[in-house]
XYZ file of N, CA, C and O in Angstrom:
548
model
N 20.421 -3.006 23.343
C 20.561 -1.684 22.348
C 19.099 -0.700 22.689
O 18.352 -1.188 22.791
N 20.133 0.271 22.589
C 18.744 1.243 22.789
C 18.020 1.460 21.226
O 17.773 1.084 20.466
N 16.769 2.156 21.799
C 15.822 2.489 20.871
C 16.357 3.337 19.721
O 16.099 3.135 18.583
N 16.806 4.568 19.947
C 17.417 5.184 18.890
C 18.536 4.198 17.787
O 18.466 4.555 16.946
N 19.307 3.217 18.625
C 19.967 2.423 17.767
C 19.266 1.590 16.832
O 19.259 1.390 15.653
N 18.276 0.912 18.032
C 17.128 0.017 16.888
C 16.673 0.655 15.521
O 16.780 0.405 14.360
N 15.773 1.856 16.010
C 15.242 2.793 15.021
C 16.287 3.240 13.581
O 15.841 3.109 12.603
N 17.466 3.519 13.972
C 18.576 4.002 13.220
C 18.858 2.818 12.399
O 19.022 2.864 10.824
N 19.075 1.608 13.155
C 19.288 0.211 12.235
C 18.304 -0.200 11.004
O 18.354 -0.580 9.962
N 16.930 0.060 11.847
C 15.600 -0.114 11.010
C 15.337 0.837 9.656
O 15.211 0.061 8.545
N 15.763 2.026 10.099
C 15.828 2.656 8.819
C 16.454 2.506 7.994
O 16.312 2.719 6.822
N 18.002 2.420 8.036
C 18.849 1.991 6.993
C 18.347 0.599 6.443
O 19.231 0.627 5.259
N 17.976 -0.113 6.710
C 17.762 -1.726 6.068
C 16.211 -1.747 5.455
O 15.963 -2.209 4.536
N 15.314 -0.655 5.416
C 14.057 -0.595 4.613
C 13.963 0.083 3.464
O 14.545 1.199 3.582
N 14.071 -0.310 2.492
C 13.964 -0.131 1.185
C 12.674 0.866 1.166
O 11.639 0.586 1.244
N 12.327 1.904 0.001
C 11.052 2.216 -0.479
C 10.133 1.494 -0.438
O 9.046 1.190 -0.356
N 10.563 -0.031 -1.509
C 9.438 -0.902 -1.847
C 8.969 -1.690 -0.655
O 7.656 -2.072 -0.416
N 10.013 -1.942 0.020
C 9.438 -2.485 1.306
C 8.546 -1.837 1.908
O 7.783 -2.441 2.808
N 9.263 -0.714 2.288
C 8.060 0.116 2.809
C 6.499 0.193 2.094
O 5.829 0.015 2.915
N 6.240 0.200 0.794
C 5.438 0.426 0.440
C 4.733 -0.764 0.509
O 3.468 -0.546 1.074
N 5.288 -1.650 0.509
C 4.821 -3.160 0.275
C 4.224 -3.657 1.959
O 2.964 -4.117 2.104
N 4.930 -3.031 3.317
C 4.345 -3.068 4.523
C 3.121 -2.315 4.590
O 2.256 -2.688 5.225
N 3.077 -1.100 3.994
C 1.734 -0.065 3.972
C 0.674 -0.904 3.376
O -0.380 -0.996 3.884
N 0.936 -1.185 1.872
C -0.226 -2.112 1.460
C -0.629 -3.096 2.473
O -1.829 -3.738 2.507
N 0.396 -4.041 2.660
C -0.073 -5.293 3.946
C -0.890 -4.838 4.700
O -1.906 -5.402 5.263
N -0.454 -3.324 5.581
C -1.224 -3.324 6.906
C -2.717 -2.679 6.441
O -3.610 -3.082 7.128
N -2.637 -1.955 5.601
C -4.105 -1.287 5.027
C -5.084 -2.650 4.494
O -6.160 -2.124 4.536
N -4.247 -3.591 3.952
C -5.188 -4.206 3.314
C -6.004 -5.416 4.186
O -6.789 -5.978 4.152
N -4.997 -5.711 5.252
C -5.469 -6.525 6.511
C -6.250 -5.637 7.126
O -7.517 -6.380 7.488
N -6.351 -4.747 7.255
C -7.726 -3.641 7.693
C -8.662 -3.629 7.187
O -9.942 -3.827 7.932
N -8.819 -3.809 5.671
C -9.872 -3.776 4.763
C -10.708 -5.094 5.131
O -11.803 -5.421 4.971
N -9.850 -6.294 5.159
C -10.122 -7.463 5.187
C -10.841 -7.716 6.510
O -12.123 -8.395 6.299
N -10.462 -7.097 7.538
C -10.822 -7.227 8.715
C -12.118 -6.215 8.798
O -13.302 -6.961 9.170
N -12.379 -5.223 8.308
C -13.685 -4.610 8.051
C -14.608 -5.097 7.287
O -15.710 -4.859 7.765
N -14.286 -5.878 6.326
C -15.709 -6.610 5.254
C -15.871 -7.476 6.152
O -16.935 -7.827 5.723
N -15.436 -8.264 7.266
C -16.210 -9.074 8.077
C -16.931 -8.665 9.254
O -17.034 -9.401 9.756
N -16.529 -7.330 9.444
C -16.713 -7.031 11.171
C -18.251 -6.163 11.020
O -18.499 -5.267 9.697
N -18.913 -6.372 11.832
C -20.471 -5.578 11.993
C -20.084 -3.842 12.675
O -20.998 -3.575 12.735
N -18.670 -3.692 12.876
C -18.411 -2.366 13.727
C -17.995 -1.350 12.593
O -17.187 -1.398 11.923
N -19.174 -0.766 12.482
C -19.368 0.346 11.478
C -17.686 1.533 11.567
O -17.120 1.979 10.736
N -17.446 1.822 12.728
C -16.035 2.684 12.812
C -14.943 1.694 12.625
O -14.268 2.519 12.016
N -14.863 0.430 12.834
C -13.711 -0.270 12.148
C -13.855 0.076 10.595
O -12.374 -0.218 10.087
N -15.017 -0.093 9.711
C -15.233 0.062 8.527
C -14.376 1.334 8.146
O -13.725 1.323 7.281
N -14.808 2.142 8.494
C -14.692 3.830 8.002
C -12.922 3.818 8.456
O -12.500 4.598 7.741
N -12.840 3.509 9.707
C -11.080 3.491 10.016
C -10.318 3.001 8.868
O -9.187 3.279 8.638
N -10.814 1.550 8.742
C -9.909 1.084 7.402
C -10.297 1.436 6.201
O -9.142 1.860 4.997
N -10.953 2.396 5.510
C -11.422 2.709 4.694
C -10.631 4.413 4.416
O -9.956 4.604 3.486
N -10.640 4.593 5.673
C -10.000 6.041 5.562
C -8.288 5.661 5.268
O -7.891 6.396 4.810
N -7.705 4.736 6.396
C -6.532 4.205 5.422
C -6.102 3.979 4.572
O -5.095 4.213 3.819
N -7.249 3.537 3.822
C -7.050 3.013 2.312
C -6.691 4.407 1.389
O -6.256 4.401 0.593
N -7.822 5.336 1.987
C -7.519 6.540 1.072
C -6.502 7.504 1.298
O -5.983 7.999 0.293
N -5.780 7.399 2.527
C -4.914 8.238 2.939
C -3.275 7.268 2.203
O -2.819 7.729 1.848
N -3.479 6.147 2.422
C -2.539 5.575 1.517
C -2.539 5.778 -0.020
O -1.473 6.285 -0.471
N -3.601 5.864 -0.368
C -3.631 6.465 -1.945
C -3.385 7.618 -2.276
O -2.550 8.020 -3.336
N -3.928 8.326 -1.224
C -3.401 9.859 -1.553
C -1.844 10.019 -1.267
O -1.059 11.076 -2.080
N -1.736 9.549 -0.554
C 0.224 9.334 -0.682
C 0.744 9.268 -1.521
O 1.877 9.716 -2.015
N 0.109 8.072 -2.200
C 1.051 7.441 -3.347
C 0.740 8.149 -4.783
O 1.915 8.822 -5.410
N -0.756 8.892 -4.894
C -0.654 9.617 -5.868
C -0.315 11.092 -5.845
O 0.416 11.595 -6.887
N 0.178 11.620 -4.448
C 0.774 12.996 -4.410
C 2.490 12.526 -4.845
O 2.752 13.509 -5.475
N 2.737 11.441 -4.342
C 4.013 11.033 -5.073
C 4.645 10.970 -6.479
O 5.292 11.430 -6.926
N 3.650 10.435 -6.472
C 3.593 9.958 -8.399
C 3.499 11.322 -9.336
O 3.933 11.265 -10.108
N 2.462 12.211 -8.492
C 2.518 13.640 -9.295
C 3.683 14.401 -9.432
O 4.175 15.474 -10.018
N 5.055 14.209 -8.465
C 5.969 15.174 -8.140
C 6.814 14.861 -9.864
O 6.993 13.335 -10.132
N 7.754 15.673 -10.121
C 8.377 15.536 -11.145
C 9.575 14.380 -10.675
O 10.398 13.894 -11.563
N 10.009 14.651 -9.283
C 11.370 13.410 -9.094
C 10.711 12.213 -8.792
O 11.701 11.167 -8.675
N 9.296 11.633 -8.811
C 9.318 10.052 -9.171
C 9.773 9.635 -10.358
O 9.604 10.165 -11.670
N 10.542 8.823 -10.239
C 11.438 8.401 -11.130
C 10.670 7.215 -12.345
O 11.280 6.612 -13.269
N 9.567 6.867 -11.968
C 8.779 6.047 -12.590
C 8.371 6.390 -14.210
O 8.192 7.594 -14.362
N 8.243 5.662 -14.741
C 7.669 5.987 -16.302
C 6.677 6.942 -16.134
O 5.617 6.356 -15.566
N 6.174 8.015 -17.333
C 5.002 8.953 -17.477
C 3.998 7.742 -17.179
O 2.640 8.315 -16.760
N 3.818 6.920 -18.664
C 2.650 6.084 -18.812
C 2.316 5.449 -17.489
O 1.335 5.113 -17.134
N 3.351 4.810 -16.582
C 2.908 4.113 -15.498
C 2.411 4.936 -14.343
O 1.523 4.657 -13.711
N 3.049 6.170 -14.459
C 2.581 6.936 -13.250
C 1.405 7.353 -13.474
O 0.326 7.473 -12.777
N 0.907 7.703 -14.830
C -0.592 8.062 -15.357
C -1.230 7.052 -14.851
O -2.516 7.469 -14.320
N -1.599 5.688 -15.154
C -2.122 4.739 -14.897
C -2.194 4.568 -13.226
O -3.678 4.170 -12.824
N -1.222 4.446 -12.877
C -1.516 4.591 -10.939
C -1.965 5.723 -10.664
O -2.903 5.357 -9.569
N -1.595 6.594 -11.059
C -2.558 7.661 -10.704
C -4.247 7.709 -10.876
O -5.098 8.190 -9.892
N -4.543 7.366 -12.383
C -5.809 6.894 -12.327
C -6.613 5.706 -11.132
O -7.810 5.707 -10.756
N -5.711 4.886 -11.325
C -6.080 3.785 -10.043
C -6.556 4.288 -8.713
O -7.272 4.075 -8.192
N -5.418 5.245 -8.552
C -5.585 5.491 -6.952
C -6.822 6.888 -6.766
O -7.377 6.626 -5.785
N -7.204 7.063 -7.937
C -8.158 8.274 -7.840
C -9.242 7.575 -8.088
O -10.006 7.665 -6.970
N -9.152 6.676 -8.410
C -10.577 5.471 -8.449
C -10.769 4.811 -7.038
O -11.836 4.924 -6.090
N -9.703 4.557 -6.633
C -9.591 3.922 -5.199
C -10.024 4.915 -3.971
O -10.700 4.229 -3.211
N -9.816 5.897 -4.223
C -9.726 6.892 -3.112
C -11.036 7.614 -3.273
O -12.046 7.523 -2.283
N -12.019 7.541 -4.514
C -13.286 7.647 -4.765
C -14.407 6.535 -4.274
O -15.079 7.095 -3.252
N -14.026 5.159 -4.254
C -14.549 4.179 -4.325
C -14.172 3.992 -2.335
O -15.356 3.704 -1.817
N -13.527 4.456 -1.875
C -12.967 4.533 -0.136
C -13.981 5.126 0.410
O -15.059 5.098 1.152
N -14.046 6.498 -0.228
C -14.885 7.404 0.123
C -16.536 6.781 0.222
O -17.486 7.411 1.122
N -16.449 6.462 -0.939
C -18.006 5.931 -1.076
C -18.755 5.087 -0.043
O -19.404 4.763 0.241
N -17.688 4.202 0.115
C -18.144 3.002 0.697
C -17.771 3.408 2.455
O -18.703 2.713 3.329
N -17.746 4.416 2.440
C -17.765 5.170 4.139
C -19.061 5.518 4.170
O -19.653 5.237 5.103
N -19.956 5.796 3.000
C -21.110 6.351 3.041
C -22.208 5.477 2.718
O -23.160 5.316 3.549
N -21.824 4.333 2.356
C -22.803 3.446 1.599
C -22.504 2.048 2.150
O -21.279 1.715 2.097
N -23.055 0.831 2.417
C -22.522 -0.203 2.684
C -22.644 -1.244 1.269
O -23.210 -2.156 0.952
N -21.387 -0.843 0.439
C -20.760 -1.559 -0.672
C -19.474 -2.429 -0.336
O -18.722 -2.434 0.650
N -19.187 -3.303 -0.669
C -18.387 -4.357 -0.395
C -17.037 -3.510 -0.820
O -16.604 -2.817 -1.291
N -15.784 -4.087 0.085
C -14.739 -3.517 0.102
C -14.271 -4.335 -0.615
O -12.541 -4.055 -0.732
N -14.189 -5.603 -1.034
C -13.654 -6.572 -1.693
C -12.742 -5.654 -3.176
O -11.597 -6.184 -3.215
N -13.511 -5.015 -3.828
C -12.802 -4.373 -4.821
C -11.603 -3.650 -4.363
O -10.279 -3.440 -5.278
N -11.810 -3.102 -3.441
C -9.837 -2.483 -2.973
C -9.207 -3.330 -2.493
O -7.977 -3.241 -2.558
N -9.970 -4.470 -2.075
C -8.757 -5.525 -1.611
C -8.045 -6.009 -2.545
O -6.600 -6.525 -2.466
N -8.812 -6.256 -3.395
C -8.202 -6.983 -4.908
C -7.095 -5.662 -5.646
O -6.181 -6.346 -5.731
N -7.306 -4.565 -5.619
C -6.672 -3.666 -6.235
C -5.286 -3.724 -5.410
O -4.334 -3.714 -5.729
N -5.425 -3.516 -3.858
C -4.248 -3.271 -3.203
C -3.465 -4.736 -3.239
O -2.289 -4.675 -3.291
N -4.082 -5.638 -3.449
C -3.324 -6.980 -3.487
C -2.680 -6.934 -4.564
O -1.481 -7.561 -4.741
N -3.045 -6.667 -5.846
C -2.341 -6.876 -7.095
C -1.194 -5.793 -7.028
O 0.013 -6.106 -7.356
N -1.329 -4.862 -6.806
C -0.513 -3.463 -6.181
C 0.619 -4.384 -5.574
O 1.597 -4.034 -5.990
N 0.369 -4.902 -4.507
C 1.556 -5.197 -3.230
C 2.188 -6.588 -4.500
O 3.240 -6.646 -3.925
N 1.453 -7.340 -4.979
C 2.057 -8.534 -5.762
C 3.188 -7.736 -6.532
O 4.128 -8.418 -6.879
N 2.669 -6.625 -7.391
C 4.163 -6.053 -8.546
C 5.167 -5.580 -7.492
O 5.786 -5.568 -8.009
N 4.902 -5.109 -6.399
C 5.901 -4.147 -5.510
C 6.670 -5.556 -4.973
O 8.004 -5.413 -5.251
N 5.831 -6.543 -5.023
C 6.704 -7.775 -4.348
C 7.918 -8.044 -5.632
O 8.575 -9.137 -5.207
N 7.423 -8.505 -6.488
C 7.646 -8.692 -7.847
C 9.321 -7.883 -8.103
O 10.236 -8.399 -8.229
N 9.167 -6.672 -8.023
C 9.911 -5.687 -8.280
C 11.249 -6.064 -6.963
O 12.165 -6.164 -7.544
N 10.696 -6.180 -6.002
C 11.825 -6.708 -4.904
C 12.798 -7.938 -5.090
O 13.656 -7.639 -5.144
N 11.974 -8.791 -5.823
C 12.310 -9.975 -5.844
C 13.377 -9.655 -6.818
O 14.447 -10.318 -7.276
N 13.077 -9.172 -8.514
C 13.941 -8.886 -9.199
C 15.085 -7.977 -8.572
O 16.435 -8.256 -9.275
N 14.581 -7.091 -7.874
C 15.951 -6.214 -7.492
C 17.053 -7.064 -6.504
O 18.016 -6.930 -6.543
N 16.424 -7.920 -6.057
C 17.214 -9.291 -4.724
C 17.748 -9.992 -5.655
O 19.171 -10.209 -5.580
N 17.350 -10.158 -6.668
C 17.874 -11.177 -8.021
C 19.304 -10.764 -8.652
O 20.005 -11.383 -9.005
N 19.527 -9.332 -8.726
C 20.038 -8.885 -9.644
C 21.260 -7.855 -8.601
O 22.427 -8.392 -9.056
N 20.942 -8.146 -7.246
C 22.030 -8.093 -6.414
C 22.104 -9.060 -5.457
O 21.211 -9.117 -4.317
N 22.641 -10.145 -5.286
C 22.663 -11.453 -4.542
C 23.064 -11.316 -3.115
O 22.311 -11.921 -2.567
N 23.621 -10.346 -3.118
C 24.080 -9.948 -1.022
C 23.079 -8.988 -0.583
O 22.973 -9.170 0.476
N 21.948 -8.583 -1.541
C 20.975 -7.540 -0.698
C 19.667 -8.557 -0.724
O 19.236 -8.861 -1.496
N 19.068 -8.299 0.367
C 17.874 -9.235 1.020
C 17.072 -8.035 1.723
O 17.368 -7.650 2.645
N 16.179 -7.689 0.506
C 15.414 -6.687 1.389
C 14.471 -6.805 2.627
O 13.736 -8.019 2.682
N 14.716 -6.152 3.261
C 13.793 -6.222 4.569
C 12.472 -6.030 4.518
O 12.025 -5.568 3.870
N 11.853 -7.340 5.218
C 9.955 -7.418 5.105
C 9.450 -7.999 3.770
O 8.482 -8.253 3.478
N 10.668 -8.495 2.989
C 9.856 -9.001 1.632
C 9.165 -10.190 1.887
O 8.043 -10.403 1.408
N 9.695 -11.149 2.996
C 9.078 -11.938 3.307
C 7.559 -12.299 4.156
O 6.409 -12.698 3.018
N 7.774 -11.934 5.098
C 6.614 -11.872 6.063
C 5.708 -11.008 5.368
O 4.080 -11.004 5.887
N 5.582 -9.934 4.927
C 4.665 -9.048 4.501
C 3.771 -9.427 3.411
O 2.561 -9.261 3.574
N 4.453 -10.457 2.614
C 3.404 -11.274 1.586
C 2.265 -11.837 2.210
O 1.228 -12.140 1.472
N 2.569 -12.535 2.951
C 1.329 -13.005 3.575
C 0.265 -12.610 4.112
O -0.795 -12.722 4.313
N 0.651 -10.990 4.175
C -0.447 -10.243 5.163
C -1.332 -9.650 3.607
O -2.151 -8.982 4.149
N -0.608 -9.627 2.788
C -1.706 -9.171 1.591
C -2.116 -10.212 0.983
O -2.495 -10.994 0.463
């Protein structure tokens, strides 16, 4: 199978929720590794990725096209702003990354629940990435 065929197939199978779950898994795993590492560059890189993830989510939540209820969007934006500020502070100070890991894990759990509910409503649909990603978060 050619690369373009593989990319096209992968793109058609991944839902927005499974992509979000995968992103949270990747970022959270990086934070876990940075939290136990003595390498300051790895720590800053992981915190920067966390900041980028939340910046992307907050930007999306702020668009009128986002289908989530306004109250939920507001709560998530507030959480995202906190996470971005904490990430920036943790780049400057030696504070624990555990609060960021906890928040990301909770959000990933909510996304995972949403994927499971969607799958149970549509028994023929199995979201790509729902299984292995959960273990990364």
